[in-house]
Amino acid sequence: MRQEQEFDYIVVGAGSAGAIVARRLSDDPDCRVLLIEAGGPDSAGCIRDPCIPQVFQAREDRSISRNNVVARPEPMPATATPAQWAGGYWPSLYTGIVRGGTSAINGSVYIRGNRRDYDHWAALGNHGWSYQEVLPLYRRSESFEAGECAYHGGDGPLPIRRMFTESPLARAWTQAACELGYDGPDWDFNGARQENGAGLYQLNVRADNVRATSAIAFLDPVLGRANLVEKLHTSVCRVRFEGRRAVGVDCLDRAADPDFQQGVGVSYRARREVILCAGALETPRLLMLSGIGPADQLRGLRIPVRMNLPGVGQNLMDHLLVVMLFEAPGPIQRSRWTAEAGLFCYSPDRSTALTPDLQFHVSAGIDYFTPPGQPRENWLCSPTLTQPESRGHLRLLSDDPRHPAWIQFNYLQVESDLKLLEYGLRHAREIAAAAALKPFTRREIGPSAMASGADVAHFLRGAARTVWHPCGTCKMGVDAMAVVDPALRVYGVEGLRVADASIMPRITTGNTFAACTLIGEKAAAMIAGRA
């Protein structure tokens, strides 16, 4: 193993939150920061271009994206194949293994969530996380194309734009939603109120149409900093401790391996703190490999227990959607984006819910979602569960850091989730029948068109799919299952924090990238003593 280097802070993961933590900590020239990323550089064209088809190419490129191992249920349904099942199907759960993390392969939709999401976090005992307390951090991050206002920032590193290449279908769909009584059609989901409004999405995309990942937005402008060191192609195996204090990390540096395979062992030392920002699937795995997690599981793998935290790897949440296709009467202008417009609303059975429980994504003519034999001239609407009740978990299968974790999502295991998605199908059809969409809609096509009555539940269990928003596996809180405190410090040890989607006690209402940027900003501010 090579001689270790020493830094003030070590940030593990250059993704949606980690890139921001490293940037903000290195704003202090007296702090030396090491940012470690398992993936490589973000120079690929399919990363820089956020539009179709490049966004799908990025997800399929194994040099920048990982399709995580997802568990099937036991017992396995007799008629199921490995490609079908994980609470309905075998999901392709992609995460970005590249500079920028999953912000390099996602749909570039920027939605902060509902203000009540953060007020709920605070009500759970997470003081400092209410909406009014986190809004200034959102504004600090953001450079909104329409300029600064009460809800948007004007000169932050992250450029945010309104959808700028809308299709006629997207505009008609928002007008159709208004026919049913929703506000819009130019609703600002990141403004005063998210719910019951339809509008075009906002995007984290630069004025030159380059995807603004966290790395591109926050790290690229400070590439010359002497006090910020980036190590790519380097996988962290475990956190090192002296007593109860985290003092560094042990890694495998694949860039130093002549065969670029196994990697060369290397250690780095942290004078102050180690901050894990490896994501909701990787951070709990690293904690458990380091002896922090459910004691029984760790002992079963002969991992010495440093701290028994039963919540590590639990509380796994994700958004879940089903794709519905509608044939157009004639040629349709195709979307450049995986989702152009949307709506957040309450289902009738959950009208008193804390936040909207349904989101609808809309776009036109995406071949990726069109089954063979179906008309290419179509548009899609995807009802999405924003607050699923079902919870999953992940666990280690080995003490070998090269082995992936076992991931069990348990999608649609709670009956109310299934009923809510059934309502989402019906409501999508109601919107599709509105007058504004008549020029764009001949009939519903694809598998969803045949789902009715008793067949709906069977269809949903086979067709619902992940939105690639895993979170919650190292939740923040003050209860027995919490892994980190409101300052994101791991319970029972010193010098170790977590700052990524895994800390969410409850998933945010909408695409999770924006919330991850907030977590990065908040973590850095607390570490630096600004919050």
Short mmCIF file of C-alpha atoms in Angstrom, two decimals:
data_model
loop_
_atom_site.label_atom_id
_atom_site.label_comp_id
_atom_site.label_asym_id
_atom_site.label_seq_id
_atom_site.Cartn_x
_atom_site.Cartn_y
_atom_site.Cartn_z
CA MET A 1 0.00 0.00 0.00
CA ARG A 2 1.35 3.42 -0.95
CA GLN A 3 2.22 6.04 1.67
CA GLU A 4 -0.85 7.96 2.72
CA GLN A 5 -1.43 11.65 2.08
CA GLU A 6 -3.18 13.90 4.58
CA PHE A 7 -6.04 16.33 4.01
CA ASP A 8 -8.34 18.35 6.25
CA TYR A 9 -11.47 16.83 4.72
CA ILE A 10 -12.05 13.74 2.63
CA VAL A 11 -15.26 13.71 0.57
CA VAL A 12 -16.26 10.31 -0.82
CA GLY A 13 -18.26 10.61 -4.03
CA ALA A 14 -18.18 13.43 -6.61
CA GLY A 15 -21.90 13.20 -7.31
CA SER A 16 -24.94 15.39 -6.84
CA ALA A 17 -24.10 16.32 -3.23
CA GLY A 18 -20.42 15.44 -2.93
CA ALA A 19 -19.23 17.80 -5.65
CA ILE A 20 -20.95 20.65 -3.80
CA VAL A 21 -19.52 19.69 -0.41
CA ALA A 22 -16.00 19.62 -1.85
CA ARG A 23 -16.45 22.93 -3.66
CA ARG A 24 -17.84 24.78 -0.64
CA LEU A 25 -15.28 23.41 1.83
CA SER A 26 -12.46 24.35 -0.53
CA ASP A 27 -13.76 27.93 -0.65
CA ASP A 28 -11.65 28.28 2.49
CA PRO A 29 -8.08 28.46 1.16
CA ASP A 30 -6.76 27.17 4.48
CA CYS A 31 -8.64 23.87 4.08
CA ARG A 32 -7.14 21.07 2.02
CA VAL A 33 -9.90 18.90 0.52
CA LEU A 34 -9.68 15.51 -1.18
CA LEU A 35 -12.60 14.45 -3.39
CA ILE A 36 -12.63 10.74 -4.23
CA GLU A 37 -14.73 9.35 -7.10
CA ALA A 38 -15.02 5.70 -8.13
CA GLY A 39 -15.81 6.65 -11.73
CA GLY A 40 -13.89 8.53 -14.36
CA PRO A 41 -14.04 11.94 -16.05
CA ASP A 42 -17.27 13.47 -17.35
CA SER A 43 -16.06 14.31 -20.85
CA ALA A 44 -18.35 11.95 -22.78
CA GLY A 45 -20.71 13.66 -25.18
CA CYS A 46 -23.68 11.71 -23.82
CA ILE A 47 -23.08 13.40 -20.45
CA ARG A 48 -22.69 16.92 -21.76
CA ASP A 49 -25.80 16.66 -23.96
CA PRO A 50 -28.84 16.08 -21.71
CA CYS A 51 -31.31 15.47 -24.54
CA ILE A 52 -32.65 12.36 -26.25
CA PRO A 53 -31.06 10.02 -27.33
CA GLN A 54 -27.87 10.89 -25.45
CA VAL A 55 -29.48 10.60 -22.02
CA PHE A 56 -30.36 6.96 -22.73
CA GLN A 57 -26.88 6.29 -24.12
CA ALA A 58 -25.40 7.59 -20.86
CA ARG A 59 -27.49 5.17 -18.81
CA GLU A 60 -26.47 2.21 -20.95
CA ASP A 61 -22.75 3.12 -21.03
CA ARG A 62 -21.14 0.85 -18.43
CA SER A 63 -18.09 3.12 -18.24
CA ILE A 64 -20.19 5.86 -16.61
CA SER A 65 -23.28 4.08 -15.28
CA ARG A 66 -23.89 1.07 -13.05
CA ASN A 67 -26.97 -1.12 -13.21
CA ASN A 68 -27.19 -2.07 -9.55
CA VAL A 69 -27.94 -5.58 -8.36
CA VAL A 70 -31.56 -5.66 -7.24
CA ALA A 71 -33.01 -8.57 -5.31
CA ARG A 72 -35.96 -10.62 -6.39
CA PRO A 73 -38.57 -11.64 -3.85
CA GLU A 74 -38.69 -15.03 -2.23
CA PRO A 75 -40.44 -17.16 -3.17
CA MET A 76 -40.00 -16.24 -6.81
CA PRO A 77 -43.33 -16.33 -8.72
CA ALA A 78 -43.41 -19.52 -10.77
CA THR A 79 -44.10 -17.67 -14.02
CA ALA A 80 -41.57 -14.89 -13.50
CA THR A 81 -38.24 -14.58 -15.27
CA PRO A 82 -35.21 -12.72 -13.91
CA ALA A 83 -36.11 -9.82 -16.19
CA GLN A 84 -39.55 -9.35 -14.70
CA TRP A 85 -39.58 -9.24 -10.94
CA ALA A 86 -38.77 -6.89 -8.10
CA GLY A 87 -42.16 -6.22 -6.66
CA GLY A 88 -43.54 -6.40 -10.20
CA TYR A 89 -40.48 -6.46 -12.45
CA TRP A 90 -36.72 -6.68 -12.33
CA PRO A 91 -35.68 -3.04 -12.41
CA SER A 92 -32.77 -1.44 -14.15
CA LEU A 93 -31.62 0.80 -11.34
CA TYR A 94 -28.92 2.98 -12.86
CA THR A 95 -26.58 5.17 -10.85
CA GLY A 96 -23.84 7.34 -12.25
CA ILE A 97 -20.32 6.05 -11.61
CA VAL A 98 -18.59 9.10 -13.01
CA ARG A 99 -17.61 12.61 -12.04
CA GLY A 100 -21.00 14.22 -11.35
CA GLY A 101 -22.60 10.95 -10.22
CA THR A 102 -26.20 10.35 -11.16
CA SER A 103 -26.62 14.02 -12.08
CA ALA A 104 -24.58 13.04 -15.17
CA ILE A 105 -27.15 10.52 -16.42
CA ASN A 106 -30.55 11.74 -15.20
CA GLY A 107 -33.28 13.68 -17.01
CA SER A 108 -32.03 17.12 -15.85
CA VAL A 109 -35.40 17.92 -14.24
CA TYR A 110 -34.97 20.36 -11.35
CA ILE A 111 -37.69 20.10 -8.69
CA ARG A 112 -36.89 20.93 -5.08
CA GLY A 113 -39.83 19.10 -3.58
CA ASN A 114 -42.71 20.47 -1.59
CA ARG A 115 -42.13 23.00 1.17
CA ARG A 116 -43.97 20.65 3.54
CA ASP A 117 -41.36 17.96 2.87
CA TYR A 118 -38.80 20.03 4.72
CA ASP A 119 -41.20 21.18 7.42
CA HIS A 120 -41.93 17.50 8.05
CA TRP A 121 -38.22 16.72 8.32
CA ALA A 122 -37.95 19.48 10.93
CA ALA A 123 -41.03 18.21 12.78
CA LEU A 124 -39.31 14.84 13.15
CA GLY A 125 -36.66 16.55 15.27
CA ASN A 126 -34.31 17.64 12.49
CA HIS A 127 -33.94 21.24 13.58
CA GLY A 128 -32.56 23.56 10.93
CA TRP A 129 -34.19 21.71 8.02
CA SER A 130 -37.54 23.53 7.74
CA TYR A 131 -38.46 25.09 4.42
CA GLN A 132 -37.76 28.63 5.56
CA GLU A 133 -34.36 27.52 6.83
CA VAL A 134 -33.30 25.67 3.67
CA LEU A 135 -34.74 28.12 1.11
CA PRO A 136 -31.73 30.50 1.42
CA LEU A 137 -29.42 27.60 0.56
CA TYR A 138 -31.45 26.77 -2.53
CA ARG A 139 -31.28 30.41 -3.58
CA ARG A 140 -27.54 30.49 -2.91
CA SER A 141 -26.97 27.52 -5.25
CA GLU A 142 -29.14 28.74 -8.08
CA SER A 143 -28.77 31.07 -11.02
CA PHE A 144 -32.32 31.26 -12.36
CA GLU A 145 -32.67 32.51 -15.92
CA ALA A 146 -35.57 34.82 -14.98
CA GLY A 147 -33.50 36.44 -12.25
CA GLU A 148 -33.52 36.61 -8.49
CA CYS A 149 -36.78 36.71 -6.54
CA ALA A 150 -38.15 35.51 -3.22
CA TYR A 151 -37.92 31.87 -4.31
CA HIS A 152 -35.05 31.84 -6.80
CA GLY A 153 -31.40 32.82 -6.75
CA GLY A 154 -29.78 34.90 -9.43
CA ASP A 155 -26.02 34.38 -9.23
CA GLY A 156 -25.33 30.88 -7.87
CA PRO A 157 -23.19 28.23 -9.60
CA LEU A 158 -26.14 26.08 -10.75
CA PRO A 159 -27.96 27.40 -13.85
CA ILE A 160 -31.70 26.71 -13.87
CA ARG A 161 -33.82 27.31 -16.98
CA ARG A 162 -37.44 26.91 -17.88
CA MET A 163 -38.15 24.22 -20.48
CA PHE A 164 -36.93 25.96 -23.62
CA THR A 165 -37.78 23.48 -26.40
CA GLU A 166 -41.35 22.60 -25.51
CA SER A 167 -43.36 20.48 -27.89
CA PRO A 168 -46.92 21.49 -28.83
CA LEU A 169 -48.06 18.37 -27.01
CA ALA A 170 -46.53 19.49 -23.71
CA ARG A 171 -48.23 22.86 -23.93
CA ALA A 172 -51.57 21.24 -24.80
CA TRP A 173 -51.26 18.81 -21.89
CA THR A 174 -50.79 21.59 -19.33
CA GLN A 175 -53.84 23.35 -20.79
CA ALA A 176 -55.80 20.10 -20.54
CA ALA A 177 -54.90 19.85 -16.85
CA CYS A 178 -56.22 23.38 -16.38
CA GLU A 179 -59.51 22.29 -17.94
CA LEU A 180 -59.84 19.85 -15.04
CA GLY A 181 -59.39 22.66 -12.52
CA TYR A 182 -55.65 22.74 -11.90
CA ASP A 183 -53.66 25.96 -11.86
CA GLY A 184 -51.33 26.72 -14.75
CA PRO A 185 -50.38 26.31 -17.52
CA ASP A 186 -47.05 27.97 -16.55
CA TRP A 187 -46.74 26.77 -12.98
CA ASP A 188 -43.48 27.27 -11.09
CA PHE A 189 -43.02 24.04 -9.15
CA ASN A 190 -40.15 25.67 -7.24
CA GLY A 191 -42.12 28.78 -6.32
CA ALA A 192 -44.61 29.65 -3.61
CA ARG A 193 -46.69 26.48 -4.03
CA GLN A 194 -45.98 23.21 -5.78
CA GLU A 195 -49.29 21.38 -5.51
CA ASN A 196 -52.29 21.45 -7.83
CA GLY A 197 -50.44 23.22 -10.61
CA ALA A 198 -49.48 22.09 -14.13
CA GLY A 199 -46.57 23.48 -16.06
CA LEU A 200 -43.36 22.95 -17.96
CA TYR A 201 -40.42 21.63 -15.98
CA GLN A 202 -37.31 23.56 -15.03
CA LEU A 203 -33.94 22.15 -16.03
CA ASN A 204 -30.39 22.30 -14.70
CA VAL A 205 -28.98 23.08 -18.13
CA ARG A 206 -26.58 25.87 -19.14
CA ALA A 207 -27.38 28.56 -21.68
CA ASP A 208 -25.18 26.72 -24.20
CA ASN A 209 -27.39 23.63 -23.68
CA VAL A 210 -24.74 21.70 -21.72
CA ARG A 211 -26.03 19.60 -18.83
CA ALA A 212 -25.17 21.32 -15.54
CA THR A 213 -24.23 18.38 -13.35
CA SER A 214 -23.06 19.17 -9.84
CA ALA A 215 -19.49 18.63 -11.03
CA ILE A 216 -19.82 20.84 -14.11
CA ALA A 217 -21.58 23.60 -12.18
CA PHE A 218 -19.61 23.56 -8.93
CA LEU A 219 -16.23 21.97 -9.64
CA ASP A 220 -15.30 23.06 -13.15
CA PRO A 221 -15.10 26.78 -12.25
CA VAL A 222 -12.50 26.01 -9.52
CA LEU A 223 -10.40 23.36 -11.25
CA GLY A 224 -7.22 25.32 -10.59
CA ARG A 225 -7.53 25.37 -6.82
CA ALA A 226 -4.40 24.05 -5.15
CA ASN A 227 -6.35 23.06 -2.04
CA LEU A 228 -8.86 20.84 -3.88
CA VAL A 229 -7.60 17.47 -5.14
CA GLU A 230 -9.80 15.15 -7.20
CA LYS A 231 -9.00 11.43 -7.35
CA LEU A 232 -10.94 9.61 -10.07
CA HIS A 233 -11.10 5.86 -10.71
CA THR A 234 -10.63 5.34 -6.96
CA SER A 235 -12.98 3.13 -4.96
CA VAL A 236 -13.23 3.55 -1.20
CA CYS A 237 -13.24 0.17 0.56
CA ARG A 238 -13.84 1.30 4.14
CA VAL A 239 -13.46 4.16 6.57
CA ARG A 240 -10.45 3.94 8.89
CA PHE A 241 -10.81 4.63 12.61
CA GLU A 242 -8.61 5.28 15.58
CA GLY A 243 -10.78 4.44 18.53
CA ARG A 244 -14.18 5.97 17.78
CA ARG A 245 -12.81 8.67 15.48
CA ALA A 246 -12.78 8.41 11.68
CA VAL A 247 -9.29 9.30 10.51
CA GLY A 248 -9.26 8.38 6.83
CA VAL A 249 -10.19 5.90 4.13
CA ASP A 250 -8.68 2.81 2.51
CA CYS A 251 -9.07 2.74 -1.26
CA LEU A 252 -8.31 0.89 -4.46
CA ASP A 253 -6.80 3.20 -7.07
CA ARG A 254 -7.61 1.66 -10.45
CA ALA A 255 -5.86 4.43 -12.36
CA ALA A 256 -2.57 3.30 -10.77
CA ASP A 257 -3.16 -0.31 -11.83
CA PRO A 258 -1.41 -1.10 -15.15
CA ASP A 259 -4.30 -3.43 -16.05
CA PHE A 260 -6.93 -0.97 -14.77
CA GLN A 261 -8.69 -3.85 -13.01
CA GLN A 262 -8.06 -4.72 -9.37
CA GLY A 263 -6.51 -1.42 -8.34
CA VAL A 264 -3.59 -0.50 -6.13
CA GLY A 265 -4.22 -0.12 -2.41
CA VAL A 266 -3.88 3.41 -1.10
CA SER A 267 -4.92 5.20 2.09
CA TYR A 268 -5.70 8.85 2.76
CA ARG A 269 -5.84 10.52 6.14
CA ALA A 270 -8.34 13.17 7.29
CA ARG A 271 -7.28 15.66 9.95
CA ARG A 272 -10.85 16.86 10.53
CA GLU A 273 -13.62 14.80 8.94
CA VAL A 274 -14.62 12.18 6.41
CA ILE A 275 -17.87 12.98 4.58
CA LEU A 276 -19.62 10.11 2.77
CA CYS A 277 -21.50 11.31 -0.32
CA ALA A 278 -21.54 8.03 -2.24
CA GLY A 279 -25.32 7.82 -2.66
CA ALA A 280 -28.20 5.92 -1.09
CA LEU A 281 -26.99 2.53 -2.31
CA GLU A 282 -23.25 2.92 -1.75
CA THR A 283 -23.00 4.96 1.47
CA PRO A 284 -24.75 2.36 3.68
CA ARG A 285 -22.58 -0.33 2.12
CA LEU A 286 -19.43 1.60 3.06
CA LEU A 287 -20.70 2.15 6.59
CA MET A 288 -21.37 -1.56 7.04
CA LEU A 289 -17.98 -2.51 5.58
CA SER A 290 -16.52 -0.12 8.17
CA GLY A 291 -18.34 -1.84 11.04
CA ILE A 292 -21.27 0.55 11.38
CA GLY A 293 -24.71 -0.96 10.92
CA PRO A 294 -26.99 -3.76 12.17
CA ALA A 295 -24.77 -5.71 14.55
CA ASP A 296 -26.27 -9.13 13.77
CA GLN A 297 -25.68 -8.71 10.04
CA LEU A 298 -22.12 -7.53 10.56
CA ARG A 299 -21.25 -10.37 12.93
CA GLY A 300 -22.69 -12.83 10.43
CA LEU A 301 -20.10 -11.61 7.93
CA ARG A 302 -17.31 -11.50 10.54
CA ILE A 303 -17.07 -7.73 10.33
CA PRO A 304 -16.03 -6.26 13.71
CA VAL A 305 -18.88 -4.13 15.04
CA ARG A 306 -17.78 -0.57 15.66
CA MET A 307 -21.27 0.86 16.20
CA ASN A 308 -24.59 -0.96 16.22
CA LEU A 309 -26.89 1.23 14.10
CA PRO A 310 -29.83 -0.94 12.98
CA GLY A 311 -31.11 1.75 10.60
CA VAL A 312 -28.16 1.49 8.20
CA GLY A 313 -29.52 0.12 4.92
CA GLN A 314 -33.16 0.33 6.05
CA ASN A 315 -35.94 2.79 5.07
CA LEU A 316 -35.14 2.45 1.35
CA MET A 317 -37.56 4.60 -0.66
CA ASP A 318 -37.96 5.32 -4.37
CA HIS A 319 -40.43 6.96 -6.70
CA LEU A 320 -42.36 4.54 -8.90
CA LEU A 321 -44.10 5.23 -12.21
CA VAL A 322 -46.00 3.49 -14.97
CA VAL A 323 -45.70 4.56 -18.61
CA MET A 324 -48.96 5.16 -20.48
CA LEU A 325 -48.92 5.74 -24.24
CA PHE A 326 -51.47 7.57 -26.39
CA GLU A 327 -51.45 7.36 -30.17
CA ALA A 328 -51.54 10.67 -32.03
CA PRO A 329 -53.80 11.09 -35.10
CA GLY A 330 -50.81 12.11 -37.23
CA PRO A 331 -47.16 13.15 -37.09
CA ILE A 332 -46.18 14.62 -33.73
CA GLN A 333 -43.26 16.86 -32.81
CA ARG A 334 -40.97 14.66 -30.76
CA SER A 335 -39.68 15.68 -27.35
CA ARG A 336 -36.00 16.30 -26.79
CA TRP A 337 -36.41 15.49 -23.10
CA THR A 338 -37.48 12.45 -21.10
CA ALA A 339 -40.04 14.68 -19.38
CA GLU A 340 -41.20 18.13 -20.54
CA ALA A 341 -44.12 18.98 -18.32
CA GLY A 342 -45.90 17.75 -15.26
CA LEU A 343 -48.46 18.06 -12.52
CA PHE A 344 -48.45 17.46 -8.77
CA CYS A 345 -51.81 16.59 -7.23
CA TYR A 346 -53.60 14.79 -4.43
CA SER A 347 -55.61 11.63 -4.94
CA PRO A 348 -59.20 11.75 -3.59
CA ASP A 349 -58.40 9.23 -0.85
CA ARG A 350 -55.42 11.27 0.35
CA SER A 351 -56.77 14.79 0.05
CA THR A 352 -55.49 15.54 3.54
CA ALA A 353 -52.02 14.12 2.88
CA LEU A 354 -49.00 16.17 3.85
CA THR A 355 -47.84 16.66 0.25
CA PRO A 356 -49.15 15.66 -3.20
CA ASP A 357 -49.03 11.91 -3.62
CA LEU A 358 -49.02 11.87 -7.44
CA GLN A 359 -46.81 13.42 -10.08
CA PHE A 360 -47.44 13.14 -13.83
CA HIS A 361 -44.58 13.26 -16.35
CA VAL A 362 -45.38 14.11 -19.98
CA SER A 363 -43.39 13.97 -23.23
CA ALA A 364 -43.97 13.13 -26.90
CA GLY A 365 -42.73 10.49 -29.31
CA ILE A 366 -39.98 8.77 -27.30
CA ASP A 367 -39.01 5.56 -29.11
CA TYR A 368 -37.25 4.23 -25.99
CA PHE A 369 -40.64 3.80 -24.30
CA THR A 370 -42.55 2.56 -27.37
CA PRO A 371 -42.97 -1.24 -27.44
CA PRO A 372 -42.28 -3.07 -30.71
CA GLY A 373 -45.26 -3.03 -33.04
CA GLN A 374 -46.84 0.07 -31.50
CA PRO A 375 -47.29 3.34 -33.46
CA ARG A 376 -44.26 5.63 -33.20
CA GLU A 377 -46.46 8.72 -33.40
CA ASN A 378 -47.46 8.81 -29.75
CA TRP A 379 -47.08 10.70 -26.52
CA LEU A 380 -46.66 9.44 -23.00
CA CYS A 381 -47.97 10.29 -19.57
CA SER A 382 -46.45 8.60 -16.54
CA PRO A 383 -48.38 8.65 -13.25
CA THR A 384 -45.79 8.55 -10.47
CA LEU A 385 -45.98 7.78 -6.75
CA THR A 386 -44.32 10.66 -4.94
CA GLN A 387 -44.83 9.36 -1.39
CA PRO A 388 -44.90 5.55 -1.51
CA GLU A 389 -45.60 3.73 1.74
CA SER A 390 -43.61 0.64 0.75
CA ARG A 391 -40.10 0.45 2.16
CA GLY A 392 -37.14 -1.66 1.15
CA HIS A 393 -33.69 -2.35 2.47
CA LEU A 394 -30.20 -3.37 1.45
CA ARG A 395 -27.66 -5.60 3.14
CA LEU A 396 -24.16 -6.88 2.61
CA LEU A 397 -23.55 -10.31 1.14
CA SER A 398 -19.83 -10.31 1.86
CA ASP A 399 -17.10 -8.46 3.73
CA ASP A 400 -15.32 -8.08 0.39
CA PRO A 401 -15.66 -4.42 -0.71
CA ARG A 402 -15.69 -5.53 -4.35
CA HIS A 403 -19.01 -7.34 -3.89
CA PRO A 404 -22.27 -5.39 -4.39
CA ALA A 405 -24.97 -5.18 -1.77
CA TRP A 406 -28.28 -7.03 -1.93
CA ILE A 407 -31.04 -4.52 -2.68
CA GLN A 408 -34.68 -5.29 -1.88
CA PHE A 409 -37.05 -2.46 -2.85
CA ASN A 410 -40.39 -4.10 -2.01
CA TYR A 411 -42.22 -1.96 -4.56
CA LEU A 412 -46.02 -1.99 -4.22
CA GLN A 413 -45.89 -4.21 -1.15
CA VAL A 414 -48.25 -1.83 0.66
CA GLU A 415 -51.75 -2.05 -0.81
CA SER A 416 -52.33 1.71 -0.67
CA ASP A 417 -49.47 2.24 -3.13
CA LEU A 418 -51.15 -0.07 -5.61
CA LYS A 419 -54.52 1.65 -5.19
CA LEU A 420 -52.92 5.05 -5.66
CA LEU A 421 -51.24 4.02 -8.90
CA GLU A 422 -54.57 2.64 -10.11
CA TYR A 423 -56.08 6.07 -9.53
CA GLY A 424 -53.15 7.61 -11.39
CA LEU A 425 -54.08 5.58 -14.48
CA ARG A 426 -57.68 6.74 -14.33
CA HIS A 427 -56.73 10.38 -13.80
CA ALA A 428 -54.24 10.33 -16.68
CA ARG A 429 -57.04 9.13 -18.93
CA GLU A 430 -59.31 11.93 -17.68
CA ILE A 431 -56.68 14.51 -18.62
CA ALA A 432 -56.10 12.83 -22.00
CA ALA A 433 -59.83 13.17 -22.75
CA ALA A 434 -59.81 16.96 -22.26
CA ALA A 435 -60.54 19.21 -25.24
CA ALA A 436 -57.02 20.66 -25.40
CA LEU A 437 -55.59 17.21 -26.16
CA LYS A 438 -58.14 16.20 -28.77
CA PRO A 439 -55.80 17.12 -31.69
CA PHE A 440 -53.11 14.90 -30.16
CA THR A 441 -55.05 11.85 -29.03
CA ARG A 442 -56.57 9.07 -31.10
CA ARG A 443 -56.54 6.29 -28.50
CA GLU A 444 -54.56 4.80 -25.66
CA ILE A 445 -52.11 2.14 -26.85
CA GLY A 446 -49.57 -0.20 -25.33
CA PRO A 447 -49.98 -2.50 -22.33
CA SER A 448 -51.80 0.04 -20.17
CA ALA A 449 -54.66 0.27 -22.69
CA MET A 450 -55.69 -3.27 -21.79
CA ALA A 451 -55.54 -2.73 -18.05
CA SER A 452 -58.99 -2.40 -16.55
CA GLY A 453 -61.06 -3.89 -13.77
CA ALA A 454 -59.48 -6.83 -12.00
CA ASP A 455 -56.53 -6.83 -14.42
CA VAL A 456 -55.21 -3.43 -13.30
CA ALA A 457 -53.34 -4.67 -10.23
CA HIS A 458 -51.72 -7.47 -12.22
CA PHE A 459 -50.69 -4.99 -14.92
CA LEU A 460 -49.21 -2.54 -12.43
CA ARG A 461 -47.18 -5.19 -10.66
CA GLY A 462 -45.62 -6.07 -13.99
CA ALA A 463 -45.29 -2.60 -15.50
CA ALA A 464 -44.45 -0.16 -12.70
CA ARG A 465 -40.82 0.88 -12.75
CA THR A 466 -38.30 2.88 -10.79
CA VAL A 467 -37.67 6.57 -11.45
CA TRP A 468 -34.08 6.01 -10.22
CA HIS A 469 -34.56 8.03 -7.03
CA PRO A 470 -33.35 5.72 -4.22
CA CYS A 471 -32.99 7.43 -0.86
CA GLY A 472 -33.42 7.12 2.90
CA THR A 473 -30.98 4.31 3.75
CA CYS A 474 -29.02 6.33 6.37
CA LYS A 475 -31.85 8.47 7.57
CA MET A 476 -31.45 11.66 9.55
CA GLY A 477 -33.36 11.86 12.81
CA VAL A 478 -33.47 11.43 16.55
CA ASP A 479 -35.23 8.04 16.79
CA ALA A 480 -33.74 4.59 17.28
CA MET A 481 -33.50 3.90 13.53
CA ALA A 482 -31.74 7.16 12.68
CA VAL A 483 -28.18 6.87 11.37
CA VAL A 484 -27.18 10.55 11.40
CA ASP A 485 -28.19 13.46 13.60
CA PRO A 486 -29.59 16.75 12.21
CA ALA A 487 -25.98 17.92 11.64
CA LEU A 488 -25.47 14.76 9.51
CA ARG A 489 -22.97 13.30 11.99
CA VAL A 490 -23.02 9.51 12.21
CA TYR A 491 -24.23 8.44 15.63
CA GLY A 492 -21.74 6.83 17.99
CA VAL A 493 -18.54 7.88 16.23
CA GLU A 494 -16.64 11.11 15.63
CA GLY A 495 -15.33 12.79 12.50
CA LEU A 496 -17.76 11.08 10.13
CA ARG A 497 -20.78 12.55 8.33
CA VAL A 498 -23.12 11.52 5.56
CA ALA A 499 -24.37 14.00 2.95
CA ASP A 500 -26.39 12.48 0.13
CA ALA A 501 -29.87 11.15 -0.65
CA SER A 502 -29.48 8.42 1.96
CA ILE A 503 -30.13 10.90 4.81
CA MET A 504 -33.69 11.74 3.73
CA PRO A 505 -36.08 10.60 6.48
CA ARG A 506 -38.92 10.86 3.97
CA ILE A 507 -38.53 11.09 0.21
CA THR A 508 -39.11 14.51 -1.33
CA THR A 509 -42.10 15.18 -3.57
CA GLY A 510 -40.56 15.19 -7.03
CA ASN A 511 -37.27 14.44 -8.75
CA THR A 512 -34.54 14.21 -6.12
CA PHE A 513 -31.51 15.89 -7.73
CA ALA A 514 -32.39 19.33 -6.39
CA ALA A 515 -32.80 17.99 -2.85
CA CYS A 516 -29.36 16.39 -3.12
CA THR A 517 -27.84 19.75 -4.03
CA LEU A 518 -29.48 21.19 -0.92
CA ILE A 519 -28.06 18.41 1.24
CA GLY A 520 -24.61 19.18 -0.12
CA GLU A 521 -24.99 22.90 0.55
CA LYS A 522 -26.38 22.31 4.04
CA ALA A 523 -23.65 19.85 4.98
CA ALA A 524 -20.88 22.18 3.87
CA ALA A 525 -22.46 25.11 5.71
CA MET A 526 -22.73 23.13 8.94
CA ILE A 527 -19.17 21.83 8.69
CA ALA A 528 -17.85 25.32 8.04
CA GLY A 529 -19.90 26.73 10.91
CA ARG A 530 -22.19 28.84 8.73
CA ALA A 531 -25.39 27.03 9.77
#
